[in-house]
Structure formats: structure tokens, C-alpha cells
Amino acid sequence: MANGDFDATVEGIRTMRIRGAAAIANAAADAMAQAAVEGRKLEDARRTLLATRPSAVSLANAVNYVFECSESGEGPVADRVRRSAEDFKEYSAKAREGVIANARSLVVDYRRYLTHCNSTAVVNTFREAHRSGRRFEVYATETRPWGQGHLTVSSLAEAGIDVTLIVDSAAGYILSSEDVSAVLFGADTVTVNGSLVNKIGTSGIAAAAHSLEIPVYVLAETFKFAPTSIRPTIEERPPEEVLPEPIHGVRVKNPVFDVTPPEHITGIVTENGMIAPNLAREVSFRKEA
Ligand code: RUB
């Protein structure tokens, strides 16, 4: 997978052609291998990649893992980097499967669930539960401004799941009026204190669910856990994503992630099982190079 062009992969991540925490981590691992093949300085490649989607520690963990592997071992550096990128991707695929296996039991017959944005872990958990015969409903938010919820509803509908699209601002009302049993979120980052960094709007939905005593579950492979940071960087994206035609005299602010406190999270499902958020520091990504 090391063939191809480093700049094209970086651009794909930056412009969100490749998006979602797991997908960008895998693409960034590949980009390191592409950089090595192209004879670029790996430290520069690492810095460039880290700046593409700064809120996702998954990407940083992947890039740092590959970088550290490149610093020692046998054979030409490009081979070592390619091997460690493949190694990371294999680990990440297994971790995803583990999360889905552990989260499946959260989805039971004749219940309603709500999700936000487009998380592969969440979508595949719903699909897996449906495949094993469970029948349930899902409410999915549109996810302004980029509209990732449209991807979610398409995937769920294609799998035959009963799915309803709502606007983001309807989430609180739906939680209180539609007898929703649980909220499932993906994660860009889980900080050491058990906070969740995920798509903008997540924290408001979690607060509403908490006040209604509706459980909130986060599905996060261990490579989405931040080793040290409790102060995540919140990515801001271009104003045109919100307002394609500028309005004279109007500024646009477009933060695309927010931080949900551990008090509003019932459990975090990893490939190693479900943990309470206050145990997040125990599961920081520690894949040995
Ligand atoms: C995507 C997003 C997803 C997480 C988890 O944001 O917030 O919930 O990345 O995704 P964006 P996954 O669209 O800005 O990348 O479970 O697929 O890793």
C-alpha cells in the first residue's frame, strides 16, 4: 500500500475525502510509507500529517508509531516504514472488530438509538446487530456543516435498518420524546481523564441524554486514546463549509469537534471490553514499536 503519492494522501485527509478517525489513522500510516518511498524526510512528513486533522489522536498515534519503528531495525528504512504501516493497519482492523464484537450487545430488539456524525465503529455495530437478527430503530443527525449523517443513514438503510434522519437541533427533542434507549458515538480522541473529543454537537447531545438518564456509549479502539493530553486541540475548518456565499459583515466560526466530559459518558467500549471513563488513563495507546 506504500505506492502512491504522499502529497495526494495528505490532501485527501485535509479535504476530508478520507475522513473518520480510524480511516485517517490508516491513511496517515500509508502516507508515512509513501514519504519513505519518495525519499522525504520522515520528520517533515510526520509534522505535515499531524497538522492535517489536529483533533484526532488516532492519526498522531499511527504516525508516531510508524516513525518510531523506522528509527531502528533491519533493512532499508523504506521497508521498515512500510512494514510498520502494515502492522499498524492490521492492528487497527483487529481493534475495530473487537470494538464491534464488544458493542453489539448494547443494541437489543425493539429499542431506539441515536447517533451523531459518521463513525465506522458505530455504523458497523448497528449493521452487525442487524445481521445477527436484532430489529431496532436508529435516529441519526444530519451533522452540519459537512453532512456526515447522510453517509450514516445511507449505510444503515442499505443494510435494511430502520433509520430516521433528523436535523442536529432536533436531537434533544427526539431524545425526550421518542423513548430513545441509548446514544452511541464514535471517537476522535479519548483524553486521559476520560473526556471524549468527537464531532461538534456531541457534547450537547450527551448533556441532554445525561439529564434524561439515557446512557451514552462511546466506541473507541485503543489507538484513539491520548497518551498524555487532557487539552485536545479543536480543529477549526474554513468558513465556506458553513456559508458557501459570504454575507457582508458576518464572521463565521467553524469548530468541528467538541469535548464531552466523562460525567456525561456511561461507558467506553474498546477492543478489550467496556470501561468507565475514569479508567481511560489505564488504556492509553501503548503499542510497542
Ligand atoms: C468523524 C467523527 C467520528 C469519529 C469516529 O469526524 O467525528 O465520530 O472520527 O469515526 P470527521 P470512526 O468526519 O470530521 O472526520 O469510528 O470511523 O473511526
PDB file of C-alpha atoms and ligand atoms in Angstrom:
ATOM      1  CA  MET A   1       0.000   0.000   0.000  1.00  0.00           C
ATOM      2  CA  ALA A   2       3.044   2.264   0.006  1.00  0.00           C
ATOM      3  CA  ASN A   3       2.594   3.048  -3.684  1.00  0.00           C
ATOM      4  CA  GLY A   4       1.167   6.415  -4.495  1.00  0.00           C
ATOM      5  CA  ASP A   5       1.824   9.938  -3.684  1.00  0.00           C
ATOM      6  CA  PHE A   6       2.400  11.384  -0.208  1.00  0.00           C
ATOM      7  CA  ASP A   7       1.009  14.802  -1.187  1.00  0.00           C
ATOM      8  CA  ALA A   8      -2.181  13.225  -2.580  1.00  0.00           C
ATOM      9  CA  THR A   9      -2.807  11.323   0.642  1.00  0.00           C
ATOM     10  CA  VAL A  10      -2.174  14.423   2.765  1.00  0.00           C
ATOM     11  CA  GLU A  11      -4.598  16.363   0.585  1.00  0.00           C
ATOM     12  CA  GLY A  12      -7.162  13.558   0.832  1.00  0.00           C
ATOM     13  CA  ILE A  13      -7.037  13.727   4.640  1.00  0.00           C
ATOM     14  CA  ARG A  14      -7.047  17.532   4.762  1.00  0.00           C
ATOM     15  CA  THR A  15     -10.002  17.890   2.410  1.00  0.00           C
ATOM     16  CA  MET A  16     -11.881  15.045   4.123  1.00  0.00           C
ATOM     17  CA  ARG A  17     -12.045  12.777   1.098  1.00  0.00           C
ATOM     18  CA  ILE A  18     -10.573  10.405   3.676  1.00  0.00           C
ATOM     19  CA  ARG A  19     -12.284  11.015   6.997  1.00  0.00           C
ATOM     20  CA  GLY A  20     -13.228   9.404  10.297  1.00  0.00           C
ATOM     21  CA  ALA A  21     -10.666   8.737  13.000  1.00  0.00           C
ATOM     22  CA  ALA A  22      -9.793   5.171  12.032  1.00  0.00           C
ATOM     23  CA  ALA A  23      -9.627   5.844   8.287  1.00  0.00           C
ATOM     24  CA  ILE A  24      -7.347   8.849   8.684  1.00  0.00           C
ATOM     25  CA  ALA A  25      -5.038   6.924  11.038  1.00  0.00           C
ATOM     26  CA  ASN A  26      -4.670   4.153   8.458  1.00  0.00           C
ATOM     27  CA  ALA A  27      -4.190   6.622   5.607  1.00  0.00           C
ATOM     28  CA  ALA A  28      -1.572   8.519   7.627  1.00  0.00           C
ATOM     29  CA  ALA A  29       0.344   5.281   8.257  1.00  0.00           C
ATOM     30  CA  ASP A  30       0.307   4.667   4.496  1.00  0.00           C
ATOM     31  CA  ALA A  31       1.402   8.261   3.875  1.00  0.00           C
ATOM     32  CA  MET A  32       4.491   7.719   6.037  1.00  0.00           C
ATOM     33  CA  ALA A  33       5.352   4.709   3.860  1.00  0.00           C
ATOM     34  CA  GLN A  34       4.779   6.804   0.720  1.00  0.00           C
ATOM     35  CA  ALA A  35       7.049   9.517   2.135  1.00  0.00           C
ATOM     36  CA  ALA A  36       9.801   6.964   2.721  1.00  0.00           C
ATOM     37  CA  VAL A  37       9.477   5.591  -0.833  1.00  0.00           C
ATOM     38  CA  GLU A  38       9.640   9.150  -2.189  1.00  0.00           C
ATOM     39  CA  GLY A  39      12.816   9.810  -0.171  1.00  0.00           C
ATOM     40  CA  ARG A  40      11.265  12.536   2.002  1.00  0.00           C
ATOM     41  CA  LYS A  41      12.477  13.346   5.481  1.00  0.00           C
ATOM     42  CA  LEU A  42      10.228  11.345   7.797  1.00  0.00           C
ATOM     43  CA  GLU A  43      10.285  14.017  10.487  1.00  0.00           C
ATOM     44  CA  ASP A  44       8.869  16.522   7.953  1.00  0.00           C
ATOM     45  CA  ALA A  45       6.276  14.005   6.774  1.00  0.00           C
ATOM     46  CA  ARG A  46       5.239  13.394  10.362  1.00  0.00           C
ATOM     47  CA  ARG A  47       4.840  17.129  11.048  1.00  0.00           C
ATOM     48  CA  THR A  48       2.802  17.658   7.880  1.00  0.00           C
ATOM     49  CA  LEU A  49       0.476  14.767   8.710  1.00  0.00           C
ATOM     50  CA  LEU A  50      -0.036  15.849  12.327  1.00  0.00           C
ATOM     51  CA  ALA A  51      -1.286  19.234  11.118  1.00  0.00           C
ATOM     52  CA  THR A  52      -3.945  17.796   8.767  1.00  0.00           C
ATOM     53  CA  ARG A  53      -6.600  16.822  11.368  1.00  0.00           C
ATOM     54  CA  PRO A  54      -5.259  18.015  14.730  1.00  0.00           C
ATOM     55  CA  SER A  55      -8.135  16.786  16.924  1.00  0.00           C
ATOM     56  CA  ALA A  56      -7.714  13.093  16.086  1.00  0.00           C
ATOM     57  CA  VAL A  57      -5.118  11.427  18.295  1.00  0.00           C
ATOM     58  CA  SER A  58      -5.688   8.286  16.216  1.00  0.00           C
ATOM     59  CA  LEU A  59      -3.718   9.939  13.428  1.00  0.00           C
ATOM     60  CA  ALA A  60      -0.927  11.052  15.769  1.00  0.00           C
ATOM     61  CA  ASN A  61      -0.693   7.597  17.339  1.00  0.00           C
ATOM     62  CA  ALA A  62      -0.431   5.963  13.902  1.00  0.00           C
ATOM     63  CA  VAL A  63       2.161   8.406  12.594  1.00  0.00           C
ATOM     64  CA  ASN A  64       4.269   8.293  15.756  1.00  0.00           C
ATOM     65  CA  TYR A  65       4.156   4.513  15.851  1.00  0.00           C
ATOM     66  CA  VAL A  66       5.392   4.248  12.253  1.00  0.00           C
ATOM     67  CA  PHE A  67       8.012   6.937  12.831  1.00  0.00           C
ATOM     68  CA  GLU A  68       9.395   5.218  15.932  1.00  0.00           C
ATOM     69  CA  CYS A  69       9.553   1.866  14.113  1.00  0.00           C
ATOM     70  CA  SER A  70      11.534   3.500  11.314  1.00  0.00           C
ATOM     71  CA  GLU A  71      14.289   4.527  13.697  1.00  0.00           C
ATOM     72  CA  SER A  72      15.597   1.039  14.413  1.00  0.00           C
ATOM     73  CA  GLY A  73      15.541  -2.487  12.989  1.00  0.00           C
ATOM     74  CA  GLU A  74      16.870  -4.329   9.986  1.00  0.00           C
ATOM     75  CA  GLY A  75      16.877  -3.432   6.305  1.00  0.00           C
ATOM     76  CA  PRO A  76      16.319  -0.252   4.280  1.00  0.00           C
ATOM     77  CA  VAL A  77      14.278   2.450   6.003  1.00  0.00           C
ATOM     78  CA  ALA A  78      11.516   2.388   3.336  1.00  0.00           C
ATOM     79  CA  ASP A  79      10.964  -1.335   4.021  1.00  0.00           C
ATOM     80  CA  ARG A  80      10.834  -0.798   7.775  1.00  0.00           C
ATOM     81  CA  VAL A  81       8.338   2.037   7.410  1.00  0.00           C
ATOM     82  CA  ARG A  82       6.163   0.037   5.039  1.00  0.00           C
ATOM     83  CA  ARG A  83       6.176  -2.955   7.397  1.00  0.00           C
ATOM     84  CA  SER A  84       5.241  -0.849  10.409  1.00  0.00           C
ATOM     85  CA  ALA A  85       2.442   0.882   8.452  1.00  0.00           C
ATOM     86  CA  GLU A  86       1.035  -2.546   7.521  1.00  0.00           C
ATOM     87  CA  ASP A  87       1.466  -3.636  11.132  1.00  0.00           C
ATOM     88  CA  PHE A  88      -0.499  -0.625  12.391  1.00  0.00           C
ATOM     89  CA  LYS A  89      -3.297  -1.209   9.885  1.00  0.00           C
ATOM     90  CA  GLU A  90      -3.554  -4.879  10.822  1.00  0.00           C
ATOM     91  CA  TYR A  91      -3.742  -3.934  14.497  1.00  0.00           C
ATOM     92  CA  SER A  92      -6.344  -1.239  13.792  1.00  0.00           C
ATOM     93  CA  ALA A  93      -8.554  -3.630  11.783  1.00  0.00           C
ATOM     94  CA  LYS A  94      -8.462  -6.178  14.620  1.00  0.00           C
ATOM     95  CA  ALA A  95      -9.180  -3.460  17.177  1.00  0.00           C
ATOM     96  CA  ARG A  96     -12.212  -2.317  15.140  1.00  0.00           C
ATOM     97  CA  GLU A  97     -13.537  -5.886  15.003  1.00  0.00           C
ATOM     98  CA  GLY A  98     -13.033  -6.180  18.763  1.00  0.00           C
ATOM     99  CA  VAL A  99     -14.932  -2.954  19.470  1.00  0.00           C
ATOM    100  CA  ILE A 100     -17.837  -4.084  17.300  1.00  0.00           C
ATOM    101  CA  ALA A 101     -17.918  -7.520  18.967  1.00  0.00           C
ATOM    102  CA  ASN A 102     -17.983  -5.879  22.397  1.00  0.00           C
ATOM    103  CA  ALA A 103     -20.533  -3.196  21.465  1.00  0.00           C
ATOM    104  CA  ARG A 104     -23.007  -5.464  19.703  1.00  0.00           C
ATOM    105  CA  SER A 105     -24.774  -6.460  22.915  1.00  0.00           C
ATOM    106  CA  LEU A 106     -25.659  -2.788  23.544  1.00  0.00           C
ATOM    107  CA  VAL A 107     -28.083  -2.988  20.625  1.00  0.00           C
ATOM    108  CA  VAL A 108     -31.157  -5.016  21.524  1.00  0.00           C
ATOM    109  CA  ASP A 109     -34.542  -5.784  19.998  1.00  0.00           C
ATOM    110  CA  TYR A 110     -37.310  -3.202  19.705  1.00  0.00           C
ATOM    111  CA  ARG A 111     -35.271  -0.295  21.057  1.00  0.00           C
ATOM    112  CA  ARG A 112     -34.378   3.090  19.621  1.00  0.00           C
ATOM    113  CA  TYR A 113     -30.870   4.501  19.401  1.00  0.00           C
ATOM    114  CA  LEU A 114     -29.426   7.825  18.413  1.00  0.00           C
ATOM    115  CA  THR A 115     -26.069   8.536  16.819  1.00  0.00           C
ATOM    116  CA  HIS A 116     -24.259  11.624  15.577  1.00  0.00           C
ATOM    117  CA  CYS A 117     -21.868  12.090  12.649  1.00  0.00           C
ATOM    118  CA  ASN A 118     -20.485   9.056  10.821  1.00  0.00           C
ATOM    119  CA  SER A 119     -18.490   6.593  12.855  1.00  0.00           C
ATOM    120  CA  THR A 120     -17.488   3.367  11.148  1.00  0.00           C
ATOM    121  CA  ALA A 121     -17.365   1.663  14.548  1.00  0.00           C
ATOM    122  CA  VAL A 122     -20.947   2.720  15.338  1.00  0.00           C
ATOM    123  CA  VAL A 123     -22.363   2.031  11.872  1.00  0.00           C
ATOM    124  CA  ASN A 124     -20.764  -1.420  11.761  1.00  0.00           C
ATOM    125  CA  THR A 125     -22.017  -2.219  15.251  1.00  0.00           C
ATOM    126  CA  PHE A 126     -25.572  -1.461  14.129  1.00  0.00           C
ATOM    127  CA  ARG A 127     -25.050  -3.464  10.944  1.00  0.00           C
ATOM    128  CA  GLU A 128     -23.643  -6.410  12.872  1.00  0.00           C
ATOM    129  CA  ALA A 129     -26.522  -6.353  15.371  1.00  0.00           C
ATOM    130  CA  HIS A 130     -28.991  -6.258  12.470  1.00  0.00           C
ATOM    131  CA  ARG A 131     -27.195  -9.096  10.692  1.00  0.00           C
ATOM    132  CA  SER A 132     -27.492 -11.219  13.823  1.00  0.00           C
ATOM    133  CA  GLY A 133     -31.272 -10.777  13.726  1.00  0.00           C
ATOM    134  CA  ARG A 134     -31.934  -7.831  16.055  1.00  0.00           C
ATOM    135  CA  ARG A 135     -34.595  -5.368  14.997  1.00  0.00           C
ATOM    136  CA  PHE A 136     -34.303  -1.795  16.237  1.00  0.00           C
ATOM    137  CA  GLU A 137     -34.510   1.823  15.097  1.00  0.00           C
ATOM    138  CA  VAL A 138     -31.798   4.424  14.717  1.00  0.00           C
ATOM    139  CA  TYR A 139     -32.082   8.214  14.699  1.00  0.00           C
ATOM    140  CA  ALA A 140     -29.109   9.861  13.020  1.00  0.00           C
ATOM    141  CA  THR A 141     -28.316  13.555  12.974  1.00  0.00           C
ATOM    142  CA  GLU A 142     -27.523  15.308   9.731  1.00  0.00           C
ATOM    143  CA  THR A 143     -24.250  16.667  11.205  1.00  0.00           C
ATOM    144  CA  ARG A 144     -23.829  20.205   9.972  1.00  0.00           C
ATOM    145  CA  PRO A 145     -21.961  21.598   8.216  1.00  0.00           C
ATOM    146  CA  TRP A 146     -20.379  18.705   6.361  1.00  0.00           C
ATOM    147  CA  GLY A 147     -23.355  16.322   6.428  1.00  0.00           C
ATOM    148  CA  GLN A 148     -21.642  13.112   7.582  1.00  0.00           C
ATOM    149  CA  GLY A 149     -25.039  11.921   8.872  1.00  0.00           C
ATOM    150  CA  HIS A 150     -26.093  11.366   5.271  1.00  0.00           C
ATOM    151  CA  LEU A 151     -23.366   8.732   4.981  1.00  0.00           C
ATOM    152  CA  THR A 152     -24.613   7.122   8.193  1.00  0.00           C
ATOM    153  CA  VAL A 153     -28.252   6.906   7.116  1.00  0.00           C
ATOM    154  CA  SER A 154     -27.311   5.603   3.656  1.00  0.00           C
ATOM    155  CA  SER A 155     -25.180   2.797   5.122  1.00  0.00           C
ATOM    156  CA  LEU A 156     -27.836   1.853   7.672  1.00  0.00           C
ATOM    157  CA  ALA A 157     -30.687   1.945   5.157  1.00  0.00           C
ATOM    158  CA  GLU A 158     -28.663  -0.144   2.714  1.00  0.00           C
ATOM    159  CA  ALA A 159     -28.280  -2.756   5.457  1.00  0.00           C
ATOM    160  CA  GLY A 160     -32.062  -2.799   5.947  1.00  0.00           C
ATOM    161  CA  ILE A 161     -32.004  -0.983   9.297  1.00  0.00           C
ATOM    162  CA  ASP A 162     -34.961   1.219  10.251  1.00  0.00           C
ATOM    163  CA  VAL A 163     -33.311   4.655  10.224  1.00  0.00           C
ATOM    164  CA  THR A 164     -34.575   8.229  10.555  1.00  0.00           C
ATOM    165  CA  LEU A 165     -32.585  11.337   9.642  1.00  0.00           C
ATOM    166  CA  ILE A 166     -33.026  14.382  11.905  1.00  0.00           C
ATOM    167  CA  VAL A 167     -31.526  17.855  11.896  1.00  0.00           C
ATOM    168  CA  ASP A 168     -28.867  18.346  14.570  1.00  0.00           C
ATOM    169  CA  SER A 169     -31.001  20.720  16.603  1.00  0.00           C
ATOM    170  CA  ALA A 170     -33.757  18.076  16.888  1.00  0.00           C
ATOM    171  CA  ALA A 171     -31.550  15.691  18.882  1.00  0.00           C
ATOM    172  CA  GLY A 172     -32.628  16.906  22.351  1.00  0.00           C
ATOM    173  CA  TYR A 173     -36.302  16.824  21.402  1.00  0.00           C
ATOM    174  CA  ILE A 174     -36.007  13.325  19.892  1.00  0.00           C
ATOM    175  CA  LEU A 175     -34.225  12.036  22.999  1.00  0.00           C
ATOM    176  CA  SER A 176     -37.004  13.325  25.238  1.00  0.00           C
ATOM    177  CA  SER A 177     -39.970  12.404  23.048  1.00  0.00           C
ATOM    178  CA  GLU A 178     -39.098   9.180  21.213  1.00  0.00           C
ATOM    179  CA  ASP A 179     -38.146   6.850  24.049  1.00  0.00           C
ATOM    180  CA  VAL A 180     -34.531   6.526  22.922  1.00  0.00           C
ATOM    181  CA  SER A 181     -32.718   3.749  24.849  1.00  0.00           C
ATOM    182  CA  ALA A 182     -29.099   4.790  24.315  1.00  0.00           C
ATOM    183  CA  VAL A 183     -26.815   7.124  22.397  1.00  0.00           C
ATOM    184  CA  LEU A 184     -23.798   5.691  20.555  1.00  0.00           C
ATOM    185  CA  PHE A 185     -20.899   7.897  19.497  1.00  0.00           C
ATOM    186  CA  GLY A 186     -17.595   7.221  17.792  1.00  0.00           C
ATOM    187  CA  ALA A 187     -14.441   8.981  18.980  1.00  0.00           C
ATOM    188  CA  ASP A 188     -11.685  11.047  17.506  1.00  0.00           C
ATOM    189  CA  THR A 189      -9.855  11.116  20.811  1.00  0.00           C
ATOM    190  CA  VAL A 190     -10.416   9.904  24.357  1.00  0.00           C
ATOM    191  CA  THR A 191      -8.295  12.011  26.691  1.00  0.00           C
ATOM    192  CA  VAL A 192      -6.541  10.634  29.796  1.00  0.00           C
ATOM    193  CA  ASN A 193      -9.290  11.983  32.046  1.00  0.00           C
ATOM    194  CA  GLY A 194     -11.959  10.152  30.030  1.00  0.00           C
ATOM    195  CA  SER A 195     -13.312  13.101  28.054  1.00  0.00           C
ATOM    196  CA  LEU A 196     -14.449  12.457  24.514  1.00  0.00           C
ATOM    197  CA  VAL A 197     -13.373  14.567  21.558  1.00  0.00           C
ATOM    198  CA  ASN A 198     -15.858  13.945  18.756  1.00  0.00           C
ATOM    199  CA  LYS A 199     -17.826  15.798  16.085  1.00  0.00           C
ATOM    200  CA  ILE A 200     -19.146  19.214  17.059  1.00  0.00           C
ATOM    201  CA  GLY A 201     -22.552  18.774  18.686  1.00  0.00           C
ATOM    202  CA  THR A 202     -21.603  15.579  20.522  1.00  0.00           C
ATOM    203  CA  SER A 203     -21.274  17.329  23.901  1.00  0.00           C
ATOM    204  CA  GLY A 204     -24.726  18.926  23.665  1.00  0.00           C
ATOM    205  CA  ILE A 205     -26.377  15.615  22.797  1.00  0.00           C
ATOM    206  CA  ALA A 206     -24.501  13.880  25.635  1.00  0.00           C
ATOM    207  CA  ALA A 207     -25.591  16.585  28.114  1.00  0.00           C
ATOM    208  CA  ALA A 208     -29.220  16.214  27.035  1.00  0.00           C
ATOM    209  CA  ALA A 209     -29.004  12.415  27.294  1.00  0.00           C
ATOM    210  CA  HIS A 210     -27.402  12.684  30.736  1.00  0.00           C
ATOM    211  CA  SER A 211     -30.169  14.955  32.009  1.00  0.00           C
ATOM    212  CA  LEU A 212     -32.750  12.443  30.714  1.00  0.00           C
ATOM    213  CA  GLU A 213     -30.825   9.495  32.212  1.00  0.00           C
ATOM    214  CA  ILE A 214     -30.282   7.952  28.781  1.00  0.00           C
ATOM    215  CA  PRO A 215     -26.988   6.017  28.639  1.00  0.00           C
ATOM    216  CA  VAL A 216     -24.221   7.346  26.390  1.00  0.00           C
ATOM    217  CA  TYR A 217     -21.708   4.860  24.985  1.00  0.00           C
ATOM    218  CA  VAL A 218     -18.503   5.735  23.157  1.00  0.00           C
ATOM    219  CA  LEU A 219     -16.979   3.223  20.748  1.00  0.00           C
ATOM    220  CA  ALA A 220     -13.230   3.751  20.633  1.00  0.00           C
ATOM    221  CA  GLU A 221     -10.355   1.496  19.629  1.00  0.00           C
ATOM    222  CA  THR A 222      -7.336   1.910  21.934  1.00  0.00           C
ATOM    223  CA  PHE A 223      -5.410   3.865  19.292  1.00  0.00           C
ATOM    224  CA  LYS A 224      -7.914   6.695  19.848  1.00  0.00           C
ATOM    225  CA  PHE A 225      -6.748   7.136  23.445  1.00  0.00           C
ATOM    226  CA  ALA A 226      -4.407  10.060  24.036  1.00  0.00           C
ATOM    227  CA  PRO A 227      -1.288   9.013  25.943  1.00  0.00           C
ATOM    228  CA  THR A 228      -0.949  12.236  27.974  1.00  0.00           C
ATOM    229  CA  SER A 229      -3.142  15.082  26.841  1.00  0.00           C
ATOM    230  CA  ILE A 230      -6.246  16.346  28.582  1.00  0.00           C
ATOM    231  CA  ARG A 231      -6.229  19.518  26.478  1.00  0.00           C
ATOM    232  CA  PRO A 232      -7.191  18.491  22.985  1.00  0.00           C
ATOM    233  CA  THR A 233      -6.696  20.779  20.033  1.00  0.00           C
ATOM    234  CA  ILE A 234     -10.026  21.654  18.469  1.00  0.00           C
ATOM    235  CA  GLU A 235      -9.795  21.789  14.691  1.00  0.00           C
ATOM    236  CA  GLU A 236     -11.379  24.797  13.007  1.00  0.00           C
ATOM    237  CA  ARG A 237     -12.228  24.447   9.333  1.00  0.00           C
ATOM    238  CA  PRO A 238     -12.836  27.030   6.600  1.00  0.00           C
ATOM    239  CA  PRO A 239     -15.893  29.329   6.898  1.00  0.00           C
ATOM    240  CA  GLU A 240     -17.041  28.303   3.398  1.00  0.00           C
ATOM    241  CA  GLU A 241     -18.094  24.932   4.815  1.00  0.00           C
ATOM    242  CA  VAL A 242     -20.756  26.791   6.816  1.00  0.00           C
ATOM    243  CA  LEU A 243     -21.520  29.677   4.497  1.00  0.00           C
ATOM    244  CA  PRO A 244     -20.570  28.998   0.860  1.00  0.00           C
ATOM    245  CA  GLU A 245     -21.595  32.562  -0.127  1.00  0.00           C
ATOM    246  CA  PRO A 246     -20.204  35.078   2.366  1.00  0.00           C
ATOM    247  CA  ILE A 247     -22.664  37.558   3.922  1.00  0.00           C
ATOM    248  CA  HIS A 248     -21.222  41.040   4.172  1.00  0.00           C
ATOM    249  CA  GLY A 249     -20.258  41.926   7.742  1.00  0.00           C
ATOM    250  CA  VAL A 250     -20.691  38.375   9.037  1.00  0.00           C
ATOM    251  CA  ARG A 251     -17.861  36.351  10.527  1.00  0.00           C
ATOM    252  CA  VAL A 252     -18.119  32.556  10.589  1.00  0.00           C
ATOM    253  CA  LYS A 253     -16.564  30.347  13.219  1.00  0.00           C
ATOM    254  CA  ASN A 254     -16.371  26.661  12.334  1.00  0.00           C
ATOM    255  CA  PRO A 255     -15.013  24.463  15.148  1.00  0.00           C
ATOM    256  CA  VAL A 256     -15.609  20.883  14.036  1.00  0.00           C
ATOM    257  CA  PHE A 257     -15.081  18.978  17.283  1.00  0.00           C
ATOM    258  CA  ASP A 258     -16.068  19.461  20.898  1.00  0.00           C
ATOM    259  CA  VAL A 259     -15.284  17.909  24.254  1.00  0.00           C
ATOM    260  CA  THR A 260     -17.760  15.820  26.233  1.00  0.00           C
ATOM    261  CA  PRO A 261     -16.886  15.475  29.934  1.00  0.00           C
ATOM    262  CA  PRO A 262     -16.545  11.992  31.475  1.00  0.00           C
ATOM    263  CA  GLU A 263     -19.578  12.635  33.725  1.00  0.00           C
ATOM    264  CA  HIS A 264     -21.793  12.509  30.651  1.00  0.00           C
ATOM    265  CA  ILE A 265     -20.408   9.209  29.378  1.00  0.00           C
ATOM    266  CA  THR A 266     -21.752   5.884  30.660  1.00  0.00           C
ATOM    267  CA  GLY A 267     -19.080   3.642  29.176  1.00  0.00           C
ATOM    268  CA  ILE A 268     -16.308   3.495  26.591  1.00  0.00           C
ATOM    269  CA  VAL A 269     -16.224   0.313  24.537  1.00  0.00           C
ATOM    270  CA  THR A 270     -12.728  -0.708  23.425  1.00  0.00           C
ATOM    271  CA  GLU A 271     -11.498  -3.917  21.813  1.00  0.00           C
ATOM    272  CA  ASN A 272     -10.542  -5.034  25.325  1.00  0.00           C
ATOM    273  CA  GLY A 273     -14.013  -4.511  26.786  1.00  0.00           C
ATOM    274  CA  MET A 274     -16.075  -1.657  28.209  1.00  0.00           C
ATOM    275  CA  ILE A 275     -14.543   0.707  30.753  1.00  0.00           C
ATOM    276  CA  ALA A 276     -15.840   3.573  32.840  1.00  0.00           C
ATOM    277  CA  PRO A 277     -14.429   6.873  31.514  1.00  0.00           C
ATOM    278  CA  ASN A 278     -12.377   7.430  34.674  1.00  0.00           C
ATOM    279  CA  LEU A 279     -10.284   4.373  33.727  1.00  0.00           C
ATOM    280  CA  ALA A 280      -9.215   5.939  30.402  1.00  0.00           C
ATOM    281  CA  ARG A 281      -5.706   6.603  31.667  1.00  0.00           C
ATOM    282  CA  GLU A 282      -5.198   2.850  32.022  1.00  0.00           C
ATOM    283  CA  VAL A 283      -5.791   2.151  28.338  1.00  0.00           C
ATOM    284  CA  SER A 284      -3.714   4.811  26.634  1.00  0.00           C
ATOM    285  CA  PHE A 285      -2.309   3.639  23.299  1.00  0.00           C
ATOM    286  CA  ARG A 286       0.898   1.834  24.105  1.00  0.00           C
ATOM    287  CA  LYS A 287       1.534  -0.306  21.062  1.00  0.00           C
ATOM    288  CA  GLU A 288       5.225  -1.068  21.250  1.00  0.00           C
ATOM    289  CA  ALA A 289       7.310  -0.087  18.257  1.00  0.00           C
TER     290      ALA A 289
HETATM  291  C1  RUB B   1     -15.751  11.981  12.269  1.00  0.00           C
HETATM  292  C2  RUB B   1     -16.192  11.694  13.663  1.00  0.00           C
HETATM  293  C3  RUB B   1     -16.348  10.241  14.048  1.00  0.00           C
HETATM  294  C4  RUB B   1     -15.029   9.734  14.613  1.00  0.00           C
HETATM  295  C5  RUB B   1     -15.003   8.209  14.739  1.00  0.00           C
HETATM  296  O1  RUB B   1     -15.402  13.343  12.061  1.00  0.00           O
HETATM  297  O2  RUB B   1     -16.357  12.570  14.488  1.00  0.00           O
HETATM  298  O3  RUB B   1     -17.321  10.086  15.043  1.00  0.00           O
HETATM  299  O4  RUB B   1     -13.964  10.102  13.765  1.00  0.00           O
HETATM  300  O5  RUB B   1     -15.039   7.608  13.458  1.00  0.00           O
HETATM  301  P1  RUB B   1     -14.876  13.825  10.605  1.00  0.00           P
HETATM  302  P2  RUB B   1     -14.597   6.081  13.209  1.00  0.00           P
HETATM  303  O6  RUB B   1     -15.944  13.489   9.617  1.00  0.00           O
HETATM  304  O7  RUB B   1     -14.646  15.284  10.751  1.00  0.00           O
HETATM  305  O8  RUB B   1     -13.595  13.070  10.323  1.00  0.00           O
HETATM  306  O9  RUB B   1     -15.421   5.236  14.166  1.00  0.00           O
HETATM  307  O10 RUB B   1     -14.945   5.843  11.760  1.00  0.00           O
HETATM  308  O11 RUB B   1     -13.139   5.954  13.481  1.00  0.00           O
END
